[in-house]
CSV table of C-alpha atoms in Angstrom, one decimal:
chain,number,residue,atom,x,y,z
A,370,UNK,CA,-5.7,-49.0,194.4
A,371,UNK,CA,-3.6,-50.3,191.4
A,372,UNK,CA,-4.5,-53.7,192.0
A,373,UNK,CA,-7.9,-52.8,192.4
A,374,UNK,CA,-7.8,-51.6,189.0
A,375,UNK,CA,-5.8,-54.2,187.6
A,376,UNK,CA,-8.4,-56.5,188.6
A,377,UNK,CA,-11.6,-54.6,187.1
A,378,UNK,CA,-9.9,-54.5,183.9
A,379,UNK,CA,-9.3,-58.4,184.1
A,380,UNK,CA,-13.1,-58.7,184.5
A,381,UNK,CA,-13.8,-56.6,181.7
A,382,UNK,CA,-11.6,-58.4,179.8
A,383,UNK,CA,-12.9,-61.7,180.5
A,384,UNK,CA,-16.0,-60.3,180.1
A,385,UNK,CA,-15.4,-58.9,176.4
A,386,UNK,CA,-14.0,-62.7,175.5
A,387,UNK,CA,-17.0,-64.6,176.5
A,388,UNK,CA,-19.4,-62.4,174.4
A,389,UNK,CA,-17.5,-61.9,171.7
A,390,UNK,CA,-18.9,-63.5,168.4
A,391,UNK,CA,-16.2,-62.9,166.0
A,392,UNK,CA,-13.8,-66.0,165.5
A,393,UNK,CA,-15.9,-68.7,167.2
A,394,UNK,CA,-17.0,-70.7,163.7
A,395,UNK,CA,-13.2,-71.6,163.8
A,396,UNK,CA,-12.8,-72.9,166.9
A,397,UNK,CA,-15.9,-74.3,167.3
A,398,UNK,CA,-14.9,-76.3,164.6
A,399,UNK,CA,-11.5,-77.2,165.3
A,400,UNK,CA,-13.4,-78.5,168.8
A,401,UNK,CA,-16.3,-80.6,166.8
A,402,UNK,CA,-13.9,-82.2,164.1
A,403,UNK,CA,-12.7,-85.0,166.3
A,404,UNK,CA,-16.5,-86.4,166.9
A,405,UNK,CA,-17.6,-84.9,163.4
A,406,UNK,CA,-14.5,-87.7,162.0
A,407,UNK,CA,-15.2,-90.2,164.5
A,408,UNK,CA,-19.2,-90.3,162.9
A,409,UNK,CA,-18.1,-90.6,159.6
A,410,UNK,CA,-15.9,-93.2,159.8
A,411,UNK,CA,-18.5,-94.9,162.2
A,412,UNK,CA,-20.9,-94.9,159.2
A,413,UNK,CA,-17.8,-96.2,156.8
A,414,UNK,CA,-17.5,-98.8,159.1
A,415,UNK,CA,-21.2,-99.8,159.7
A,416,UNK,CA,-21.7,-99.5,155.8
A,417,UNK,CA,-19.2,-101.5,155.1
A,418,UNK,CA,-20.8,-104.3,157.6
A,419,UNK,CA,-24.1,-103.8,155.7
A,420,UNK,CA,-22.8,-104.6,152.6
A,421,UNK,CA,-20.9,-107.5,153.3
A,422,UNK,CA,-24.0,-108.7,155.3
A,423,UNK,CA,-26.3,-108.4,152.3
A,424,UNK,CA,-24.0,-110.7,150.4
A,425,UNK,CA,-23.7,-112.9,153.0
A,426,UNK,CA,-27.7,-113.0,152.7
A,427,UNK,CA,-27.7,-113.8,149.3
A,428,UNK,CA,-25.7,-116.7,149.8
A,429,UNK,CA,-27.5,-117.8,152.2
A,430,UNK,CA,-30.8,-117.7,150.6
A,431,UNK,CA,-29.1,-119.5,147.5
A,432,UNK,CA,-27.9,-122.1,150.0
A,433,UNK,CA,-31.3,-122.5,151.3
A,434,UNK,CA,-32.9,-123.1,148.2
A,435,UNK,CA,-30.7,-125.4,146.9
A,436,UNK,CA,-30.3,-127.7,149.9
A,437,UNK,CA,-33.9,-128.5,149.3
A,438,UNK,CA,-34.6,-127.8,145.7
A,439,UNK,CA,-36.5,-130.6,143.7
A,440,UNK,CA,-33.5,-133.1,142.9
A,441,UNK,CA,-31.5,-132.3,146.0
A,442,UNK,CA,-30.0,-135.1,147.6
A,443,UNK,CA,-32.3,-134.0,151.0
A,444,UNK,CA,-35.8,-133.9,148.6
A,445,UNK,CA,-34.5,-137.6,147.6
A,446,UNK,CA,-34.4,-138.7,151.5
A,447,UNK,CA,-37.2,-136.9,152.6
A,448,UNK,CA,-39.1,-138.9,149.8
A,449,UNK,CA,-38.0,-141.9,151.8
A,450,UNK,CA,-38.4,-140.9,155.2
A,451,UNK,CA,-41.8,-142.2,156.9
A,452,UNK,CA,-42.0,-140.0,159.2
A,453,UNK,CA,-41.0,-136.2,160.2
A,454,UNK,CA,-38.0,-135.4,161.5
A,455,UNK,CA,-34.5,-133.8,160.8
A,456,UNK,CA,-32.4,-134.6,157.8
A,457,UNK,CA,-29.3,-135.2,157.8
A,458,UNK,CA,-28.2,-135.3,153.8
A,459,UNK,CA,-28.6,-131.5,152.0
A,460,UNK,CA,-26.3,-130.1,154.9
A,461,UNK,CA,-23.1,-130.6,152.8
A,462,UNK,CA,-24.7,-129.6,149.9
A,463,UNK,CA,-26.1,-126.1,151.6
A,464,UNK,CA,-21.5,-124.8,152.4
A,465,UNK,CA,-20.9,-125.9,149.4
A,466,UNK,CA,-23.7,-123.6,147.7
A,467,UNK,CA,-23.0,-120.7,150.4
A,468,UNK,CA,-19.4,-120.8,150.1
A,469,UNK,CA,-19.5,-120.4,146.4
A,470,UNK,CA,-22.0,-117.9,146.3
A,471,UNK,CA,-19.6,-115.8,148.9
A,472,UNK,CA,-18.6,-112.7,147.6
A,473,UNK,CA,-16.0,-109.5,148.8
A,474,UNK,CA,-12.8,-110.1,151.4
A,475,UNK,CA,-14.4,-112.5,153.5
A,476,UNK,CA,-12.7,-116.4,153.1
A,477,UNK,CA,-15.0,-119.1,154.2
A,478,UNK,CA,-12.9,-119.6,157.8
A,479,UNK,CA,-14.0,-115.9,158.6
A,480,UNK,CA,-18.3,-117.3,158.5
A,481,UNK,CA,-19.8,-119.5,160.3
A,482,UNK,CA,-22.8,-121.4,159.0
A,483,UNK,CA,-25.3,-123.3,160.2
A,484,UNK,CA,-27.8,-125.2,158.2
A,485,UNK,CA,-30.9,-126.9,159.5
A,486,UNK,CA,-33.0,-129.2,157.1
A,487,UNK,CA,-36.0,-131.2,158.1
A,488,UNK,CA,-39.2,-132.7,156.9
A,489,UNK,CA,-42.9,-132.0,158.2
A,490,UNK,CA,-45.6,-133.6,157.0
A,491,UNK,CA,-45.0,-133.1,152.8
A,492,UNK,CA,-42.8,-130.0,153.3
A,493,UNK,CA,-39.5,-129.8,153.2
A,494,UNK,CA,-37.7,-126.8,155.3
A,495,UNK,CA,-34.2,-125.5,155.2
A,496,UNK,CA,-32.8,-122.6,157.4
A,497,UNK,CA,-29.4,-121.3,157.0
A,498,UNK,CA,-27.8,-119.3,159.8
A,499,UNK,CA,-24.3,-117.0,159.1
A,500,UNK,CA,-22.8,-115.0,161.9
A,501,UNK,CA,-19.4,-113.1,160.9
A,502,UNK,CA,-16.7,-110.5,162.4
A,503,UNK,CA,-15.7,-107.8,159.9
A,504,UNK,CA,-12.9,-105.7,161.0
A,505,UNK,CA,-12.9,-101.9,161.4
A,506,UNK,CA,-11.1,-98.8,159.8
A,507,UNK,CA,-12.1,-95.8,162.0
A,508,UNK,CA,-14.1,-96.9,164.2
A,509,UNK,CA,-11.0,-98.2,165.6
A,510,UNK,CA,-9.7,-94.8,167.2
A,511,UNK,CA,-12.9,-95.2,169.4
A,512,UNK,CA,-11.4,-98.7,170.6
A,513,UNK,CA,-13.8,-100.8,168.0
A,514,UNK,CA,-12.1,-103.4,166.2
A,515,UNK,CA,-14.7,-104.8,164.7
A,516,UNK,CA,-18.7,-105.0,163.9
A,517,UNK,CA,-20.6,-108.5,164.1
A,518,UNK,CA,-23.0,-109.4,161.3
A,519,UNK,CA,-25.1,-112.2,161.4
A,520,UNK,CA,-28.7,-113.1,159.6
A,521,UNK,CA,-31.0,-116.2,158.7
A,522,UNK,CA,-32.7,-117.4,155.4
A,523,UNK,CA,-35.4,-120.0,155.2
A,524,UNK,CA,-36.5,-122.1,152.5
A,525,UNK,CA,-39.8,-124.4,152.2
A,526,UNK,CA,-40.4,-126.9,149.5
A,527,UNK,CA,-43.1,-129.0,148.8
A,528,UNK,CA,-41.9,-132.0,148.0
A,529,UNK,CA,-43.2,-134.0,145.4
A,530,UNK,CA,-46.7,-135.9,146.0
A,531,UNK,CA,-46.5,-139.9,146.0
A,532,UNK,CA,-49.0,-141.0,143.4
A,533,UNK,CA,-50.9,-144.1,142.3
A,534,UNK,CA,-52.1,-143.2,138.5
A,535,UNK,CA,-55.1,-146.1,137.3
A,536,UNK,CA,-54.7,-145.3,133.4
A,537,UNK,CA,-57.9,-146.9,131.8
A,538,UNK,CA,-58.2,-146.8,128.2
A,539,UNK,CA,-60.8,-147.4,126.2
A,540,UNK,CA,-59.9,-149.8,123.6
A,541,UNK,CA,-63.3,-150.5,122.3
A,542,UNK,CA,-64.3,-151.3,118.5
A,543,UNK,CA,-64.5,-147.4,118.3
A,544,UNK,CA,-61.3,-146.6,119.0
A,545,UNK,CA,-60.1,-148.8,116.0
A,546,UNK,CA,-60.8,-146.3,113.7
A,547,UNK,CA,-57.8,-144.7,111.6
A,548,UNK,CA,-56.1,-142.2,113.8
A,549,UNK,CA,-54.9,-139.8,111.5
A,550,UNK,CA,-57.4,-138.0,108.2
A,551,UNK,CA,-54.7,-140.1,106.1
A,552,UNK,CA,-55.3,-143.1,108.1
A,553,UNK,CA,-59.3,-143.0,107.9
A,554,UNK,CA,-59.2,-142.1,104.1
A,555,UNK,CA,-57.1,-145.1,103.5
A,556,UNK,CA,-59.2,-147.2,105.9
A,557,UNK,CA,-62.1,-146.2,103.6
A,558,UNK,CA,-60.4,-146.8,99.8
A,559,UNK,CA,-59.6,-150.3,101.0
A,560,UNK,CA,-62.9,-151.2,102.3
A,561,UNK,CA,-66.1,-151.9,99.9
A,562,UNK,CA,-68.6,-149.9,102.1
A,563,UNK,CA,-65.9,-147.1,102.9
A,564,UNK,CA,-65.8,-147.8,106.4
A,565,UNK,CA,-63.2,-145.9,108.8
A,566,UNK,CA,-63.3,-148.6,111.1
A,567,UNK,CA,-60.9,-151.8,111.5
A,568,UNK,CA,-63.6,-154.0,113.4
A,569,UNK,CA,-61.5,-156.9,115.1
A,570,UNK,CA,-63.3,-159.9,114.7
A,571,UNK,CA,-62.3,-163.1,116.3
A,572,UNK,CA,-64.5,-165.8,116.4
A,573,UNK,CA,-65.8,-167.3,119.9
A,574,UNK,CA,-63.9,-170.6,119.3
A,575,UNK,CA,-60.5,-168.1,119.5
A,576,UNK,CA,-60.3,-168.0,115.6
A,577,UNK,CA,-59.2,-165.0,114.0
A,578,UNK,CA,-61.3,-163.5,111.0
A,579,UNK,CA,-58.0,-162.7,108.3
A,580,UNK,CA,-60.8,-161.0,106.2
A,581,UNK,CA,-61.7,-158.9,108.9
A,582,UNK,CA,-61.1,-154.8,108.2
A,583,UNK,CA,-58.8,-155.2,111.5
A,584,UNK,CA,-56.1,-157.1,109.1
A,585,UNK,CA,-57.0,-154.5,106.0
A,586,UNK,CA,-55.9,-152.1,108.7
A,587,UNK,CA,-53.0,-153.9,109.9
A,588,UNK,CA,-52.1,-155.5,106.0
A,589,UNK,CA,-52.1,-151.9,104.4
A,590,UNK,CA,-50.3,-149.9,107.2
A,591,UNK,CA,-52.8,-147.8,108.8
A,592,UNK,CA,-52.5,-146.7,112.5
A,593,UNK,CA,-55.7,-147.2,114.2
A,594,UNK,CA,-56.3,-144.8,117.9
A,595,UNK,CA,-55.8,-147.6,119.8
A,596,UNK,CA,-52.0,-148.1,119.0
A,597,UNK,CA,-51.3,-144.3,119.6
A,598,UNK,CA,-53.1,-144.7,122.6
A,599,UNK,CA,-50.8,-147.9,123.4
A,600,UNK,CA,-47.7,-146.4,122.8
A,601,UNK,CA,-48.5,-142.9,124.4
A,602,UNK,CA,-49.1,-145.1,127.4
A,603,UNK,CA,-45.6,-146.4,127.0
A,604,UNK,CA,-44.0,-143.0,126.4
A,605,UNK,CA,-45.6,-142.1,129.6
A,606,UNK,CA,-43.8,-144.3,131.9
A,607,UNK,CA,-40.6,-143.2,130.5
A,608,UNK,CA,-41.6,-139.6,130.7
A,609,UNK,CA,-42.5,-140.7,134.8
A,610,UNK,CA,-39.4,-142.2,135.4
A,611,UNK,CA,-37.6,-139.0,134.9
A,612,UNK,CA,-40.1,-136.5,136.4
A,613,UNK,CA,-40.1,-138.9,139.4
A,614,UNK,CA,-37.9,-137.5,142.7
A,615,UNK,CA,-37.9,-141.0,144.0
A,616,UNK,CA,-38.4,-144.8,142.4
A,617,UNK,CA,-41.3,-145.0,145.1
A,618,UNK,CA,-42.9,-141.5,144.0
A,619,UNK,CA,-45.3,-143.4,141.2
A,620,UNK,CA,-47.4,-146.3,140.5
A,621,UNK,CA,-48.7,-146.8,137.1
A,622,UNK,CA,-51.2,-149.6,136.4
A,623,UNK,CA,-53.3,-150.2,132.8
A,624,UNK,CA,-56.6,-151.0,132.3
A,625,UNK,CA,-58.8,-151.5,129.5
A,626,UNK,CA,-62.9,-151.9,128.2
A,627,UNK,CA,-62.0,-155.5,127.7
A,628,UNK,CA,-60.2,-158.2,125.7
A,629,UNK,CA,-63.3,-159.4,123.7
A,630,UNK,CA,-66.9,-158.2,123.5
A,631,UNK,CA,-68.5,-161.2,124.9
A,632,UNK,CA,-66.7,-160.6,128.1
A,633,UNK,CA,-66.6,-156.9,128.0
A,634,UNK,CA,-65.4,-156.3,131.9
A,635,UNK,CA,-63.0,-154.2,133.1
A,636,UNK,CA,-59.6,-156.1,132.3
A,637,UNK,CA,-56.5,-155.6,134.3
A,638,UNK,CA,-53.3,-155.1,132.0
A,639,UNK,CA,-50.6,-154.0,135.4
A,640,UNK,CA,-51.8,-153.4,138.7
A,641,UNK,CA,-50.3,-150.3,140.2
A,642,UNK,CA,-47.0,-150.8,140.5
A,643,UNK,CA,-43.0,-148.6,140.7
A,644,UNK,CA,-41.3,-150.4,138.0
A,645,UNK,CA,-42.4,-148.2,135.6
A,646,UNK,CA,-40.6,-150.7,132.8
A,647,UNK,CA,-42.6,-153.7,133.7
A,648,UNK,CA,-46.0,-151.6,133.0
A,649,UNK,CA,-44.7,-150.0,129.6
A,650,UNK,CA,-43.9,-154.1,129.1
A,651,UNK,CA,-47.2,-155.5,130.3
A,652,UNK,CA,-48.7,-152.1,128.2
A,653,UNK,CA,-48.0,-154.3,124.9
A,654,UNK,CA,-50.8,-156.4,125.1
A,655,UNK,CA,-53.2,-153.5,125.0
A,656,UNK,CA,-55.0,-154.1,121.9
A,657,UNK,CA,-58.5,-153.4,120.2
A,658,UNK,CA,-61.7,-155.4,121.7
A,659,UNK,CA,-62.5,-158.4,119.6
A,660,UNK,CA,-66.1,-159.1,118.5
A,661,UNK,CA,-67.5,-162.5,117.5
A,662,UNK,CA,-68.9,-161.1,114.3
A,663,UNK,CA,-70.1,-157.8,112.6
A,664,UNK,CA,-72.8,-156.6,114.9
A,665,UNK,CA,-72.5,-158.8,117.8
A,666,UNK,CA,-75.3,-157.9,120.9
A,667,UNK,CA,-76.5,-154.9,118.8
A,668,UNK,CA,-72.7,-153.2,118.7
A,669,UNK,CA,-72.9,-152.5,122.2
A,670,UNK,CA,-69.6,-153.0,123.3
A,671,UNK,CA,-68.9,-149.3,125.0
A,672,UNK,CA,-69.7,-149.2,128.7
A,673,UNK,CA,-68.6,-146.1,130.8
A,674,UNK,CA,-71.1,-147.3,133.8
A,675,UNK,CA,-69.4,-150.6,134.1
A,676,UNK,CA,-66.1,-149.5,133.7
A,677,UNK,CA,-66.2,-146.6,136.1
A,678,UNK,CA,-68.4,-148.4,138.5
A,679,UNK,CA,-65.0,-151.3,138.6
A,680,UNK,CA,-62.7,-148.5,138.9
A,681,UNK,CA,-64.0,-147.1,142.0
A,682,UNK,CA,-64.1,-150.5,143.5
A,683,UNK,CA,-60.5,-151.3,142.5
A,684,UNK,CA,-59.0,-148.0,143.6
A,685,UNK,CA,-58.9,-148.1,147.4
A,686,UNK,CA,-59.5,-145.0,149.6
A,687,UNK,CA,-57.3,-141.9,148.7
A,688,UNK,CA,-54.4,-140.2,150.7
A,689,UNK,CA,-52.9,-136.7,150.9
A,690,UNK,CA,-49.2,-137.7,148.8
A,691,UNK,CA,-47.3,-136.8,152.0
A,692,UNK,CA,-45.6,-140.4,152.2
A,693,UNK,CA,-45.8,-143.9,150.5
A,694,UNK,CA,-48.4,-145.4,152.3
A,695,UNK,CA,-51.1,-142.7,151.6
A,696,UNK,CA,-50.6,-141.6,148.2
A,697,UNK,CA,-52.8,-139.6,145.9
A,698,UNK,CA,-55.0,-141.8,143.5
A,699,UNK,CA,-55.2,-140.3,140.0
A,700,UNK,CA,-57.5,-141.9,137.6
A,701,UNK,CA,-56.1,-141.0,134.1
A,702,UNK,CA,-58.8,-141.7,131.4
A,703,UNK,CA,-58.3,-141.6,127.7
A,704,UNK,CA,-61.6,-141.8,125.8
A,705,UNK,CA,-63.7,-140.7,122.8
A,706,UNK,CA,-66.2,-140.5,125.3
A,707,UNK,CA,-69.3,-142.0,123.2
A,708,UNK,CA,-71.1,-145.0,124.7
A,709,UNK,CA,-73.5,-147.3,123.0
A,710,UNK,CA,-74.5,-150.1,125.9
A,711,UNK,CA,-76.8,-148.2,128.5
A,712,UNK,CA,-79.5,-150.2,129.6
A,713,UNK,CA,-81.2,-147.2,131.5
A,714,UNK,CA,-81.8,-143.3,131.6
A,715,UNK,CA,-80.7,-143.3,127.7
A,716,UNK,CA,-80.6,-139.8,126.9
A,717,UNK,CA,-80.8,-139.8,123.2
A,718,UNK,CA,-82.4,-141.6,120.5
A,719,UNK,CA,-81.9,-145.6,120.5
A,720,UNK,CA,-81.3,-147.5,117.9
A,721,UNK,CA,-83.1,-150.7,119.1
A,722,UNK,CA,-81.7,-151.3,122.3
A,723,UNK,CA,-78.6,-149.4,121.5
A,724,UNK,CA,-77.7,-146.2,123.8
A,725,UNK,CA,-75.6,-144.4,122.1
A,726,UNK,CA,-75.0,-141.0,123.9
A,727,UNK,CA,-72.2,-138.9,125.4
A,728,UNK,CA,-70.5,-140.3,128.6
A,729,UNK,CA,-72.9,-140.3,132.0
A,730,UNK,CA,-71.0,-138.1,134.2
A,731,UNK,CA,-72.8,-139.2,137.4
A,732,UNK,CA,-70.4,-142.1,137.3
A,733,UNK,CA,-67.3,-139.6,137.3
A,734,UNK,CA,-68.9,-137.7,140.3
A,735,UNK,CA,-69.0,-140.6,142.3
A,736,UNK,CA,-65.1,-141.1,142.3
A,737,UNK,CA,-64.6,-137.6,142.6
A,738,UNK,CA,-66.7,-137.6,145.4
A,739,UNK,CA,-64.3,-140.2,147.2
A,740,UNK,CA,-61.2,-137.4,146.6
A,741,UNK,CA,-60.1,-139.7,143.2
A,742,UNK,CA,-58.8,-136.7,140.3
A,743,UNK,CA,-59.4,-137.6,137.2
A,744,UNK,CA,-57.1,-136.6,134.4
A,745,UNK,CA,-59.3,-136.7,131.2
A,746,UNK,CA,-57.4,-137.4,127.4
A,747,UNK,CA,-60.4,-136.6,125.4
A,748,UNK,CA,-59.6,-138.1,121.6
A,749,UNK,CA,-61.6,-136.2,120.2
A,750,UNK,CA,-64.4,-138.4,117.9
A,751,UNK,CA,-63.7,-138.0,114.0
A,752,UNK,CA,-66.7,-136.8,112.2
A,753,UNK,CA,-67.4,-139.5,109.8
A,754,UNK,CA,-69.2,-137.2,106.9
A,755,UNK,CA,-69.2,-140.9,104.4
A,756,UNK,CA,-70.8,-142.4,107.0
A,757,UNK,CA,-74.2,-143.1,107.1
A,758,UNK,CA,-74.8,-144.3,110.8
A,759,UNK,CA,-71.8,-141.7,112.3
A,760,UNK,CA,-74.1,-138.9,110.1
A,761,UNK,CA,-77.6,-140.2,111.9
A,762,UNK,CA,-76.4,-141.2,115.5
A,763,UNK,CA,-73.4,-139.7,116.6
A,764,UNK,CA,-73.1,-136.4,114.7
A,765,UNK,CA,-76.5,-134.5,116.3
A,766,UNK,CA,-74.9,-134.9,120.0
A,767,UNK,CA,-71.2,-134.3,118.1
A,768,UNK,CA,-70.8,-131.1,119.8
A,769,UNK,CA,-72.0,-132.1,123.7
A,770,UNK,CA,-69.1,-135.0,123.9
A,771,UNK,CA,-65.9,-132.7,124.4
A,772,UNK,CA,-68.0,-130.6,127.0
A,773,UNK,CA,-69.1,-134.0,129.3
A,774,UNK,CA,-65.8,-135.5,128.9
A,775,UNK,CA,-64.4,-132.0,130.3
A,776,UNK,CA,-67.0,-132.1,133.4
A,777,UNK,CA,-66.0,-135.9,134.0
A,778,UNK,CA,-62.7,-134.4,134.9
A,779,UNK,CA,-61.5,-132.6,138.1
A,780,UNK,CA,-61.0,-128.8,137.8
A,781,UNK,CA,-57.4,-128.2,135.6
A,782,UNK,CA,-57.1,-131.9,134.4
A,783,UNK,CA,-58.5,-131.8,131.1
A,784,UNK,CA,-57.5,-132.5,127.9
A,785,UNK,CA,-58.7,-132.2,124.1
A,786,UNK,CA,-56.5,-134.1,121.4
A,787,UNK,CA,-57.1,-133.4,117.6
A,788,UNK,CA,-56.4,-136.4,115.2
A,789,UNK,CA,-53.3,-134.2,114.1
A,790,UNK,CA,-52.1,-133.8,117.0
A,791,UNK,CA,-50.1,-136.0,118.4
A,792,UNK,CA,-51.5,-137.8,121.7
A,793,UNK,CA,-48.5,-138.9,123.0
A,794,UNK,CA,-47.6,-135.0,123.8
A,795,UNK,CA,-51.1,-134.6,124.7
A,796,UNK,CA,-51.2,-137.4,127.4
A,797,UNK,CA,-47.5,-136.2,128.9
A,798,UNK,CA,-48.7,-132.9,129.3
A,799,UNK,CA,-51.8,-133.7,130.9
A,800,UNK,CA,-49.5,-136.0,133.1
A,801,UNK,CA,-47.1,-133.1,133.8
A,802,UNK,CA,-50.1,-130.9,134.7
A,803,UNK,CA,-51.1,-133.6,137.2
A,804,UNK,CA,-47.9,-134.2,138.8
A,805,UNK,CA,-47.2,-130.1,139.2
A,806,UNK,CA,-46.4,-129.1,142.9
A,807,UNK,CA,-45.6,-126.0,144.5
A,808,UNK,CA,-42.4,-124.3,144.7
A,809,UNK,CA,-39.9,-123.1,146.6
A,810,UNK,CA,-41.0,-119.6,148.8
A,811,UNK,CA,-38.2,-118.0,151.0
């Protein structure tokens, strides 16, 4: 019966092992240590991979960005292109961007990149794809050499709008008063009745009056509205030349009240046209409106109706900006907005047959109306307090100008100029303002 014992004791034994508690932390352990490694150095590994893949994004995004940002060499073709479709140019541009935004181990040969660029409609869009093997430490033990990494970053731009801008200033007798306080009170101790205002008279034969105040004005050095006005005009095309993306983006064309009162009709200076040099050029022979002699047809010289009524004939139907042939029509108006020859609906006092009231904004609505913007340099009218007629006429409706000038623009493009400030920055401002797109969104 020996064995017979032997073998009940080799139960109990076995028995006494299996629920024993003492000592099983330790071996436990020592069983769990191999997996409890292996998941570390899994999450080494796959941290790793995360980190590097976040860079990678950021180059990629940077790459997206700048293979369509404004003056990129794809923005410049799209600008060109007539219709939608892929392009071609930016792709170079987009490795060269991502490689040198790369950062970490990984070399350029260890990435690949794809980069996608093409136009729809007016936007621009850019995708760059990176896929990329990055090579393991522990997770090698479980046979894993290596973790693949791979994302995608879009870009869209708006590219820039193609514009037609109709500049029409007003160059009547008005707006040949001094433009600065120094000019006016200069204007006024050379005259003998004080008067601010450097009339331009030129006989109907074609003679020019030397007595006239125009010559006092132009004899003594004084810079009358109109020649700001002139050479803002000028400083604008420059200024447009180097905001354009393309030498298609913009027209420019300049038009006035008029060359001389007795044919006071709207009078072409440049039709719309891109060489932005020929219009600053053709922009010279913007001058003051001549009058026959001191109050000519009862000083009514100043006619928004008229003027506005020709615009709206002469700018054809507007488009969206999206190409060349359907551009955006901008009128850009610079004014003192007072007008003195209504023949109807007068709204203040005449004198005679003289209207002289704040500018009819039913004439702006109607361009509007046909999706024209109108950008509106209001210069703003001096008070005249030494003047007997400003002090009567214009100075009870003084205050009501600035605010009908503002609703004769569209919402955002309006713009008051003080005599001392300069209208040069005023008018490329508003232009900027005009010309202001959208950005980039990733």
């Amino acid at each position: 019966m020996a064995w017979w014992n032997r073998g009940i004791d080799f139960v109990r034994s076995l028995y006494r092992f299996c629920t024993d508690r003492s000592g099983n932390f330790g071996m436990l352990t020592a069983i769990l240590m191999v997996p409890l490694i292996g998941s570390a150095g899994v999450a080494v590994d796959f941290a790793h991979a995360l980190s590097l893949r976040t860079q990678l994004y950021a180059a990629a995004d940077a790459a997206a960005v700048g293979a369509i940002s404004e003056k990129s060499a794809a923005a410049a073709a799209a600008m060109k292109m007539t219709s939608d479709g892929p392009i071609s140019a930016g792709q170079d541009d987009a490795r060269n961007i991502f490689v040198g935004q790369m950062q970490g181990e990984l070399t350029a040969s260890q990435v690949a990149v794809n980069v996608q660029v093409s136009r729809a409609s007016n936007k621009l869009n850019s995708a760059v794809t990176f896929t990329a093997s990055i090579p393991t430490t522990f997770m090698q033990i479980f046979g894993r050499k290596s973790v693949d990494i791979s994302g995608t970053a879009t870009a869209m731009f708006q590219t820039a709008s193609f514009m037609d801008f109709y500049i029409l200033i007003d160059n009547t007798p008005s707006m040949g008063v001094g433009a600065t306080p120094a000019d006016v009170a200069k204007m006024e101790s050379k005259t003998p009745d004080t008067c601010a205002f450097a009339c331009h008279v030129v006989s109907e034969a074609g003679v020019e009056d030397k007595n006239s105040y125009y010559n006092i004005a132009r004899n003594n050095d004084v810079t009358l509205r109109v020649d700001v006005v002139r050479q803002a005009t000028q400083k604008l095309t420059e200024t447009a030349k180097t905001e354009r993306a393309s030498d298609n983006q913009f027209r420019m064309g300049v038009y006035t009240f008029g060359k001389k009162a007795e044919d006071a009709t709207l009078t072409t200076i440049s039709e719309p046209i891109t060489d932005l040099a020929k219009v600053a050029s053709y922009t010279n022979a913007v001058t003051l409106m001549s009058i026959p002699r001191q109050g000519y047809n009862n000083d009514q010289q100043t006619s928004f109706d008229n003027s506005l009524t020709q615009m709206n004939k002469i700018i054809s139907t507007p488009g969206d900006g999206s190409t060349e042939a359907q551009p955006q029509k901008i009128l850009f108006f610079v004014s003192d907005g007072v007008g003195d020859s209504k023949k109807s609906n007068c709204t203040k006092p005449k004198t005679g047959e003289r209207c002289q009231e704040p500018i009819d904004i039913s004439f702006c609505k109607s361009l509007k109306d046909r999706g024209v913007k109108i950008a509106v340099l209001y210069t703003t009218y001096l008070p005249l307090p030494k003047n007997s007629w400003y002090n009567t006429w214009i100075k009870p409706f003084q205050n009501e100008i600035p605010t009908k000038m503002q609703s004769c623009a569209s919402p955002g493009l309006y713009f008051e100029v003080t005599p001392t400030q300069g209208i040069t920055d005023a008018m490329q401002a508003l232009f900027l303002k005009v010309i202001r797109t959208p950005r980039i969104t990733s």
